[in-house]
XYZ file of N, CA and C in Angstrom:
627
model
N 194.397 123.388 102.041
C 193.383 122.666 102.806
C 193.946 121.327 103.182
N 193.608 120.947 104.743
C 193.888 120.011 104.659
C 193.157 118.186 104.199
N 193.695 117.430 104.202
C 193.648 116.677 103.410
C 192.108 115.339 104.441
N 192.220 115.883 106.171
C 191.458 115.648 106.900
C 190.249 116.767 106.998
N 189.913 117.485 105.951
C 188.991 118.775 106.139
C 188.353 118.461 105.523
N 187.040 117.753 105.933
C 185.439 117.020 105.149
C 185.578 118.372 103.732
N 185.037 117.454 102.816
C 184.940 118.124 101.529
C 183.634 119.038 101.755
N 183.528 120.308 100.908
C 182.681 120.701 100.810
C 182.404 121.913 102.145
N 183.287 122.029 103.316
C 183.656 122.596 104.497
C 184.334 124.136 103.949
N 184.852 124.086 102.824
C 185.577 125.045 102.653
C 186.601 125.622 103.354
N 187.364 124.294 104.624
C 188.224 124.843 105.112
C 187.854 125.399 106.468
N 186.704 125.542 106.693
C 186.344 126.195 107.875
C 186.518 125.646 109.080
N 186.042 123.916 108.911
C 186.441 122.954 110.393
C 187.421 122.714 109.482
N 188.103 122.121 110.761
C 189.248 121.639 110.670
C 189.327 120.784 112.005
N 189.773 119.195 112.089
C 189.765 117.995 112.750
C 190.790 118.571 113.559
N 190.609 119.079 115.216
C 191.091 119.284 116.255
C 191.466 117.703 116.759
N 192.540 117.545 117.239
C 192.502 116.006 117.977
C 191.401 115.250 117.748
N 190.656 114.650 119.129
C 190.124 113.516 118.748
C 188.331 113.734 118.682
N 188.265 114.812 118.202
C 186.996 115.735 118.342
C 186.586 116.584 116.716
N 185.818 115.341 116.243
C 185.217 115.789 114.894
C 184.008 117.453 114.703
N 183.686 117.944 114.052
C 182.593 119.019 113.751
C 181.311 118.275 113.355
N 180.085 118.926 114.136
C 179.130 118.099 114.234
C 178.339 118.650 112.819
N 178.002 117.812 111.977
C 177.461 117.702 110.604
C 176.027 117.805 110.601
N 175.463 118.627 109.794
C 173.733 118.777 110.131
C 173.400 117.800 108.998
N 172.441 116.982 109.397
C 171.502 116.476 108.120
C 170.734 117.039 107.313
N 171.027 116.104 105.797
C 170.075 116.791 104.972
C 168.578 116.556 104.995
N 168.192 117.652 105.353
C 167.053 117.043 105.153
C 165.844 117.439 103.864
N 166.737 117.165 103.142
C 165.822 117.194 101.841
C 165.298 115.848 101.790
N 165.938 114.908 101.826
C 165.450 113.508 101.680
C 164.178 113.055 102.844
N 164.001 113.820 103.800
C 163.082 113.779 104.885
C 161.661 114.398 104.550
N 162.105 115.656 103.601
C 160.813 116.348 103.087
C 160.229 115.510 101.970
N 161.097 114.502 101.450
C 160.604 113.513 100.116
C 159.509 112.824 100.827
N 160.336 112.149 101.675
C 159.564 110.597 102.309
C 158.177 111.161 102.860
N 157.995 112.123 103.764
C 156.935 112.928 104.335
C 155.845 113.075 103.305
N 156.353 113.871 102.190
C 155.522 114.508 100.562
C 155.029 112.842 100.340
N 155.674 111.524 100.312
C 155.196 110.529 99.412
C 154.173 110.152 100.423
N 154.517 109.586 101.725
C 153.415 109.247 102.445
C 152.274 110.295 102.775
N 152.330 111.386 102.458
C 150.929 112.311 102.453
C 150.433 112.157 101.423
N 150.862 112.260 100.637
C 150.546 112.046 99.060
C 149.661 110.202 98.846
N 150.377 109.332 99.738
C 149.275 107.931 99.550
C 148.093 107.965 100.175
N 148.536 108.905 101.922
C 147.167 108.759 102.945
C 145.989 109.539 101.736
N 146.980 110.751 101.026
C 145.348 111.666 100.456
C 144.277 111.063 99.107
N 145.323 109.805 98.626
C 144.944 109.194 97.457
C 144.000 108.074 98.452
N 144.307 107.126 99.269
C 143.458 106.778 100.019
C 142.141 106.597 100.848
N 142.373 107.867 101.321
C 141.294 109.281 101.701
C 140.205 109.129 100.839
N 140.869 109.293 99.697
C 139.880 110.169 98.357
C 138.814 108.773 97.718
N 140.020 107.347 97.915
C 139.060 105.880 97.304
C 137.999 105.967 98.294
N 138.536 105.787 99.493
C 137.978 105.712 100.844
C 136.170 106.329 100.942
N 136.132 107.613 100.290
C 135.467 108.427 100.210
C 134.246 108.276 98.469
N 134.668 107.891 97.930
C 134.345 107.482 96.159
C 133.317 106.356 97.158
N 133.853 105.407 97.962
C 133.041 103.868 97.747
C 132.366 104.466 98.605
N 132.230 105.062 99.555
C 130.682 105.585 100.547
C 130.049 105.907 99.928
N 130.327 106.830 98.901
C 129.572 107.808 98.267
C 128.603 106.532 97.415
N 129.311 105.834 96.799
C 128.599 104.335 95.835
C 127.407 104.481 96.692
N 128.454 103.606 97.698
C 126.853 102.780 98.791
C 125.910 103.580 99.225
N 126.018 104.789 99.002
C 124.816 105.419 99.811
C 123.945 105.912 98.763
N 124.569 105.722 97.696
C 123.732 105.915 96.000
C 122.884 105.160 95.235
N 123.707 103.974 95.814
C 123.242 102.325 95.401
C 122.479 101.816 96.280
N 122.113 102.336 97.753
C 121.538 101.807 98.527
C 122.227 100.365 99.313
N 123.453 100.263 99.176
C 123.968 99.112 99.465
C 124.943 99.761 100.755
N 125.653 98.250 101.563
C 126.651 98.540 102.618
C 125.539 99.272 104.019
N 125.847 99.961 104.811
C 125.843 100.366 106.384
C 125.665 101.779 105.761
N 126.072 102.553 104.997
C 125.541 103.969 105.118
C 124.143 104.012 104.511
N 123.590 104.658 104.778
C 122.006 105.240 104.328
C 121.402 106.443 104.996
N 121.346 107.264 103.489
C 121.078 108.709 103.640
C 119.702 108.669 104.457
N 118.686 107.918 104.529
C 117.208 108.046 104.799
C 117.512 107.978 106.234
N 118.767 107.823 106.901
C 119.285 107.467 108.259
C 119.429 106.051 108.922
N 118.951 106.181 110.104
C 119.481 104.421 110.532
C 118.037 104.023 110.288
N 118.451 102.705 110.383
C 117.282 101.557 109.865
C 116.292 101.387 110.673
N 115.186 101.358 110.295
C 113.429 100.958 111.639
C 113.721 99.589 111.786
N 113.283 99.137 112.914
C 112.741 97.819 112.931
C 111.063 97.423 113.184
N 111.030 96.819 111.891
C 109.479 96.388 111.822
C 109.088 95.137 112.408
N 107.829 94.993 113.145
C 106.963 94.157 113.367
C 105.703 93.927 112.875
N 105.326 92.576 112.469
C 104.303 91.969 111.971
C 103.017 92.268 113.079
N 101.839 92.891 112.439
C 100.683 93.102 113.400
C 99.436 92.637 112.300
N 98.747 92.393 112.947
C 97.464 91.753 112.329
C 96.276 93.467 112.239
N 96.162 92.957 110.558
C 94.893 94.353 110.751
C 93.744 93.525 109.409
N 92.229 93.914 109.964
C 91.417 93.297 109.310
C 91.549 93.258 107.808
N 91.427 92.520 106.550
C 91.360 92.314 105.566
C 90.340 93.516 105.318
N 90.728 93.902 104.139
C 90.212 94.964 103.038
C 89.146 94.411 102.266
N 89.647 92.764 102.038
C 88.853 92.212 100.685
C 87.174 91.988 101.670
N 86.160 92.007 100.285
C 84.777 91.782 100.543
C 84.430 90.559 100.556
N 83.953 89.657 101.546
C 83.487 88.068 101.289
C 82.496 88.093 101.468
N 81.705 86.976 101.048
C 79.873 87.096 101.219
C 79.937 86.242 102.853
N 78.769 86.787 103.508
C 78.667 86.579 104.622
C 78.198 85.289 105.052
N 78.837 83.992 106.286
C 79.010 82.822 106.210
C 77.622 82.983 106.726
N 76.415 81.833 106.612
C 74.846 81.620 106.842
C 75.415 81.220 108.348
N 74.467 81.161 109.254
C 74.336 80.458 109.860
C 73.781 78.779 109.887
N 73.831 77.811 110.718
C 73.231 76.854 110.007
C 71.722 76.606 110.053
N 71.224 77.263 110.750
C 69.944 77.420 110.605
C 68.952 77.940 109.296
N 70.212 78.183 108.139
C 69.625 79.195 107.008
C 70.217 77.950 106.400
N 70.548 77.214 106.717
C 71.294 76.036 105.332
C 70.486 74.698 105.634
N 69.466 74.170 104.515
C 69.169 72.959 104.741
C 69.831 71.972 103.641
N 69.549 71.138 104.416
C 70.408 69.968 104.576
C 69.890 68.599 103.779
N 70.181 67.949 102.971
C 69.119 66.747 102.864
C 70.557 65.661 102.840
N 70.178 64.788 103.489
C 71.202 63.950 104.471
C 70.971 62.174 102.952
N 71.868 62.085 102.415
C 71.603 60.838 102.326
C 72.402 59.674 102.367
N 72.400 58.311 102.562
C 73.252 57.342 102.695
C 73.612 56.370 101.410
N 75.013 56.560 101.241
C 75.480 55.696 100.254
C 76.376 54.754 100.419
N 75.931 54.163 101.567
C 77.276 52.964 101.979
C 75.703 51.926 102.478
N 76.216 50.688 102.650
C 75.319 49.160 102.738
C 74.796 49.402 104.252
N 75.261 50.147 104.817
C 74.529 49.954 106.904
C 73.394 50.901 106.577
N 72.479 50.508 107.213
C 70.861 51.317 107.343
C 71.195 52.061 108.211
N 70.294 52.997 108.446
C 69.958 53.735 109.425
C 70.775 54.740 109.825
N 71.962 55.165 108.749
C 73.208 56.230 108.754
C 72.825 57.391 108.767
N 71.605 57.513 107.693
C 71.218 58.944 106.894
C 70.299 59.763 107.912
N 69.257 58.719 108.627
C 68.482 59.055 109.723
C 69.137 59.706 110.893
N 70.173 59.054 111.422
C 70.692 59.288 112.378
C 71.644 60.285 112.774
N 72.555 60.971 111.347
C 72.963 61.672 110.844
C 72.154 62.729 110.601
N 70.917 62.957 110.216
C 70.279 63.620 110.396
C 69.458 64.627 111.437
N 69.447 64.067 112.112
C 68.914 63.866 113.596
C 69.837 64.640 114.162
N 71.314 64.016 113.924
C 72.469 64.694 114.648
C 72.795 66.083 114.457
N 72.422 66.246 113.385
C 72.871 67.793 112.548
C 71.360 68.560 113.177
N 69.911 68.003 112.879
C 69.124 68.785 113.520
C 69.471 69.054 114.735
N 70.465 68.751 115.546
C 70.505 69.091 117.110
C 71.399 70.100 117.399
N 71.848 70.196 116.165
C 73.461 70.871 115.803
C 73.103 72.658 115.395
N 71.389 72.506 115.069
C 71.132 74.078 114.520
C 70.547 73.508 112.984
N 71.177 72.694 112.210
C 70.551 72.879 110.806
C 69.517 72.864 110.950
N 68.641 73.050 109.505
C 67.474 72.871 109.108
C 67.565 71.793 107.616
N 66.816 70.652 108.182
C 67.010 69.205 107.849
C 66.067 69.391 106.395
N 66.083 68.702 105.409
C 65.384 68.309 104.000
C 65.051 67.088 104.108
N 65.249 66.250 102.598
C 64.958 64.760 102.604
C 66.785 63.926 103.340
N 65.598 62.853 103.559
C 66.631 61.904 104.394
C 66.155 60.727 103.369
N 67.533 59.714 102.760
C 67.015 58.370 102.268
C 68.500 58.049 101.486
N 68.238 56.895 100.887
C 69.183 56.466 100.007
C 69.705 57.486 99.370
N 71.439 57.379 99.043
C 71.769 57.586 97.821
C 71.371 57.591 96.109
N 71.151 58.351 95.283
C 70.814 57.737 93.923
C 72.776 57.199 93.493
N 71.456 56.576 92.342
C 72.439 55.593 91.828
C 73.839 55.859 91.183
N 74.262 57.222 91.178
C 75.427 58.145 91.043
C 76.065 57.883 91.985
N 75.738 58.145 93.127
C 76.894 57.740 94.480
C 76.712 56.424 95.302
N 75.728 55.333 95.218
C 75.208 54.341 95.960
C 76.692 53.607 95.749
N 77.214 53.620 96.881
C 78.615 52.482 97.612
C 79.727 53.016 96.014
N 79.442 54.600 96.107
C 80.711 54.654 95.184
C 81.047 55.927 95.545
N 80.812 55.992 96.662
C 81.946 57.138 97.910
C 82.761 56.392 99.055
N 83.518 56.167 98.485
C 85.005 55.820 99.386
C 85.434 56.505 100.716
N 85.248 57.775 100.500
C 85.590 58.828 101.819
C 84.422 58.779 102.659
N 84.729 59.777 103.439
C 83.411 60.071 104.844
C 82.322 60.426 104.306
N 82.471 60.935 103.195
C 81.129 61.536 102.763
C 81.613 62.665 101.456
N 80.642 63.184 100.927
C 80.015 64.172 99.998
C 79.169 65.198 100.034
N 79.606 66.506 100.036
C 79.430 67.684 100.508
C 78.713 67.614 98.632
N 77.151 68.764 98.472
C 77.096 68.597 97.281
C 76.039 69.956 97.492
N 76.460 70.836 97.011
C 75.623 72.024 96.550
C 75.284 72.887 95.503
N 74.916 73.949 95.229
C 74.488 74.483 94.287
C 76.116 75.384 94.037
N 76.346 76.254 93.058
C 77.735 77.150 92.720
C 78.015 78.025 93.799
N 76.608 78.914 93.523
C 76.324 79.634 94.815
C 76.599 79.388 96.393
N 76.855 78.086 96.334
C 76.894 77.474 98.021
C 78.505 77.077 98.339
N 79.366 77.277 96.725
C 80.972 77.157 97.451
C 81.504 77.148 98.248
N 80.984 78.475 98.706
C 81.693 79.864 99.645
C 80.947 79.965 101.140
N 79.840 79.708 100.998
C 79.189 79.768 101.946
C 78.331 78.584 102.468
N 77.325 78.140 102.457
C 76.880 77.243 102.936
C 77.635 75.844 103.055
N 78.382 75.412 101.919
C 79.034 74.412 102.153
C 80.025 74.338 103.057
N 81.004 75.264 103.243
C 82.279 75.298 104.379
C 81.511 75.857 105.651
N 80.186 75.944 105.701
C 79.717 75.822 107.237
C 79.227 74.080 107.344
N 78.846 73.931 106.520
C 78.280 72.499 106.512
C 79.252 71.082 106.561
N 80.866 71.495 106.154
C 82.266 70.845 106.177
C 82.693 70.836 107.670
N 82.311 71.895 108.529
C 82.737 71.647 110.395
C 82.213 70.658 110.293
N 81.262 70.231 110.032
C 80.552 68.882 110.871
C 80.808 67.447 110.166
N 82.005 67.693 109.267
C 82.378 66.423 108.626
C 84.047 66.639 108.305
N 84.865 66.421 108.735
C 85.951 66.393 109.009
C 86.412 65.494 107.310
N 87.072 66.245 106.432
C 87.144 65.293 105.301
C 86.697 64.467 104.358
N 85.438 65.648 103.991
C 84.074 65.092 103.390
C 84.738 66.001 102.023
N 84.238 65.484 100.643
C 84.929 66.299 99.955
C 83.654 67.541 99.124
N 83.579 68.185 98.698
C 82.898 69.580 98.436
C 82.770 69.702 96.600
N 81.474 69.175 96.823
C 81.298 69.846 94.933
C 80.230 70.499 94.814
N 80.180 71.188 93.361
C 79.043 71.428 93.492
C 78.068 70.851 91.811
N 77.303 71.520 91.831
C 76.466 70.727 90.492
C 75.300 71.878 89.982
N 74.739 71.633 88.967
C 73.586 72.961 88.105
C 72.540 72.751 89.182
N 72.185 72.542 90.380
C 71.200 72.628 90.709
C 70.293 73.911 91.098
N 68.820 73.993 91.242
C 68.327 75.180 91.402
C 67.703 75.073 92.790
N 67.843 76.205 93.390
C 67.715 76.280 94.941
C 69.056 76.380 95.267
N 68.409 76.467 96.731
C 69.959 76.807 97.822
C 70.303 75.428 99.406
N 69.124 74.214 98.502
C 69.654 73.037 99.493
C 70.941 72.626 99.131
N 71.287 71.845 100.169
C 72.637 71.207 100.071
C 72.736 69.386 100.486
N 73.296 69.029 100.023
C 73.578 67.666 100.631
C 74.582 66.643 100.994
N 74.457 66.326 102.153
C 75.646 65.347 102.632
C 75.270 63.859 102.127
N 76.136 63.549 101.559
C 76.192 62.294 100.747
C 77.094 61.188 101.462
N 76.536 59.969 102.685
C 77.328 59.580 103.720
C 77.942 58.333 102.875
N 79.755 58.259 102.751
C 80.686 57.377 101.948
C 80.682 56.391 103.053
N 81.593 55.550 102.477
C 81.862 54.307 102.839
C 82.855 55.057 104.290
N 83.570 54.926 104.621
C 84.619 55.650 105.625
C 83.984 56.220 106.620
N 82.622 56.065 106.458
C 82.013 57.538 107.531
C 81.617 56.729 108.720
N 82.161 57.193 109.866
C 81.847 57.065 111.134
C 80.903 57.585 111.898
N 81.476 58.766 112.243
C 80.398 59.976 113.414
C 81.016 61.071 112.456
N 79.835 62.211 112.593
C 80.400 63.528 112.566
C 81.162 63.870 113.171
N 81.629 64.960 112.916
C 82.817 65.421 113.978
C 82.187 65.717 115.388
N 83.406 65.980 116.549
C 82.633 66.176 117.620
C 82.346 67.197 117.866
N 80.840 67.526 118.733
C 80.317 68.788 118.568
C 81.054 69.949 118.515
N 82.054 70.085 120.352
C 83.064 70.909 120.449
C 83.966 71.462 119.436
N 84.552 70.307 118.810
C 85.712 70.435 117.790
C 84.767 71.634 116.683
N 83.620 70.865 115.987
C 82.635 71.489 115.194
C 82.212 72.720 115.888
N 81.605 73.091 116.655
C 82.031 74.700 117.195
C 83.187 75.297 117.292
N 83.738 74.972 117.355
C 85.451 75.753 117.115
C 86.000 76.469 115.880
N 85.425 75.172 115.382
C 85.538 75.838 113.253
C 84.556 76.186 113.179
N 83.425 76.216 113.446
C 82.251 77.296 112.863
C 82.740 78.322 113.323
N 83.159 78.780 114.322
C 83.702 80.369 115.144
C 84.625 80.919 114.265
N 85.588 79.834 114.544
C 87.274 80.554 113.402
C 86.333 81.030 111.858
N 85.367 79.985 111.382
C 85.118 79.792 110.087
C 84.033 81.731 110.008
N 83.436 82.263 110.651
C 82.903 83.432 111.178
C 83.928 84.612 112.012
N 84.947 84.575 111.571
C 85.768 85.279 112.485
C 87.492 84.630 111.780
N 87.162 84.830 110.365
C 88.353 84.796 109.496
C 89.182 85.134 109.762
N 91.015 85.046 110.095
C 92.431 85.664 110.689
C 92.491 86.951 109.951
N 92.545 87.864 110.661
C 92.956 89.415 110.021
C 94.299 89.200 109.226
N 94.579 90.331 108.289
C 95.375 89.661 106.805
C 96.746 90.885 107.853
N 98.015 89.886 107.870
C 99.232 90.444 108.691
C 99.639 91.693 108.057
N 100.027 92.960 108.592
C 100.599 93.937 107.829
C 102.314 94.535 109.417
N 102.890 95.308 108.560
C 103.820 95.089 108.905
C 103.820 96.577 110.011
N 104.667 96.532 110.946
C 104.139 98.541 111.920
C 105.786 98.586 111.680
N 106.187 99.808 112.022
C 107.764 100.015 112.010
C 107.354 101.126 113.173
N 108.785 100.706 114.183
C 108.893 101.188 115.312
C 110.113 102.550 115.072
């Protein structure tokens, strides 16, 4: 053999002049590299596949078995709950009295509210519980029973009067006129909240489209 005869040839080529024998590649080393990178895409694949599976178990991420997502809007639907029904003011009397030093508040105030719909009681001084020891616009003062109802119809017409109540028996009420007090509110304004105050905001519930 000669000594130019690629090993492993057995002699068969043999180096003609300037014209070598064309050598096939191995390609065993080609079937490696191929096997390793299939072998990462399928390990990949497989994580790839584990964490969807999580999120759609866990409820977390963009997949969700229940399908794609609704979008909801806020709609108004009437309240369920039972409230006792607001009087009108014609069912609520009134006894008007003055506890600040100017005359002629309790009268006139009175007068004003009779024009307004109430039904008027006693008109006169303060007793000596509130005489020039109401600071605010006034004193809303009713029976337990009148919390809910008669008093927050009787609050339109005093803008920041404050609301108590006391053991009394009956269903009068009384505005107790403070130091601060000007005018009642104005009529308009005071019809506005008696309406809203009869026509409570329906309680929001949610629609999905």
């Amino acid at each position: 053999m000669s000594m130019l005869t690629p090993p492993g040839m057995g002699g068969q080529y043999r180096i003609k002049g300037d014209k070598y024998p064309r050598m096939r590649r191995n390609n065993r080393r080609r079937r490696i590299v191929l096997a390793v990178v299939a072998s990462a895409a399928a390990v990949a694949l497989i994580g790839w596949g584990t964490l969807q599976l999580i999120d759609v178990f866990s409820g977390g991420g963009k997949a969700n078995a229940a399908g794609p997502a609704r979008q909801c809007k806020p709609t108004a639907t009437p309240s369920s709950g039972k409230s006792k029904p607001v009087p009108k003011p014609a069912q609520i009397t009134v006894n008007v009295f003055n506890a600040t030093p100017r005359s002629g508040l309790a009268k006139k105030t009175a007068d004003e509210l009779k024009a307004r719909g109430f039904t008027i009681g006693k008109v006169g001084n303060a007793t000596k519980k509130y005489d020039k020891k109401v600071a605010g616009p006034g004193v809303l003062l009713g029976p337990q029973s009148a919390a809910d109802t008669a008093l927050p119809v009787l609050a339109t017409q005093l803008a920041g009067a404050e609301r108590q109540t006391d053991t009394r028996k009956g269903d009068d009420v009384d505005l107790i006129i403070g130091t601060a007090f000007k005018e009642l509110t104005k009529k308009q304004d005071a019809e506005r909240a008696l309406a809203a105050l009869g026509s409570p905001s329906p309680a929001p519930s949610a629609s999905c489209a």
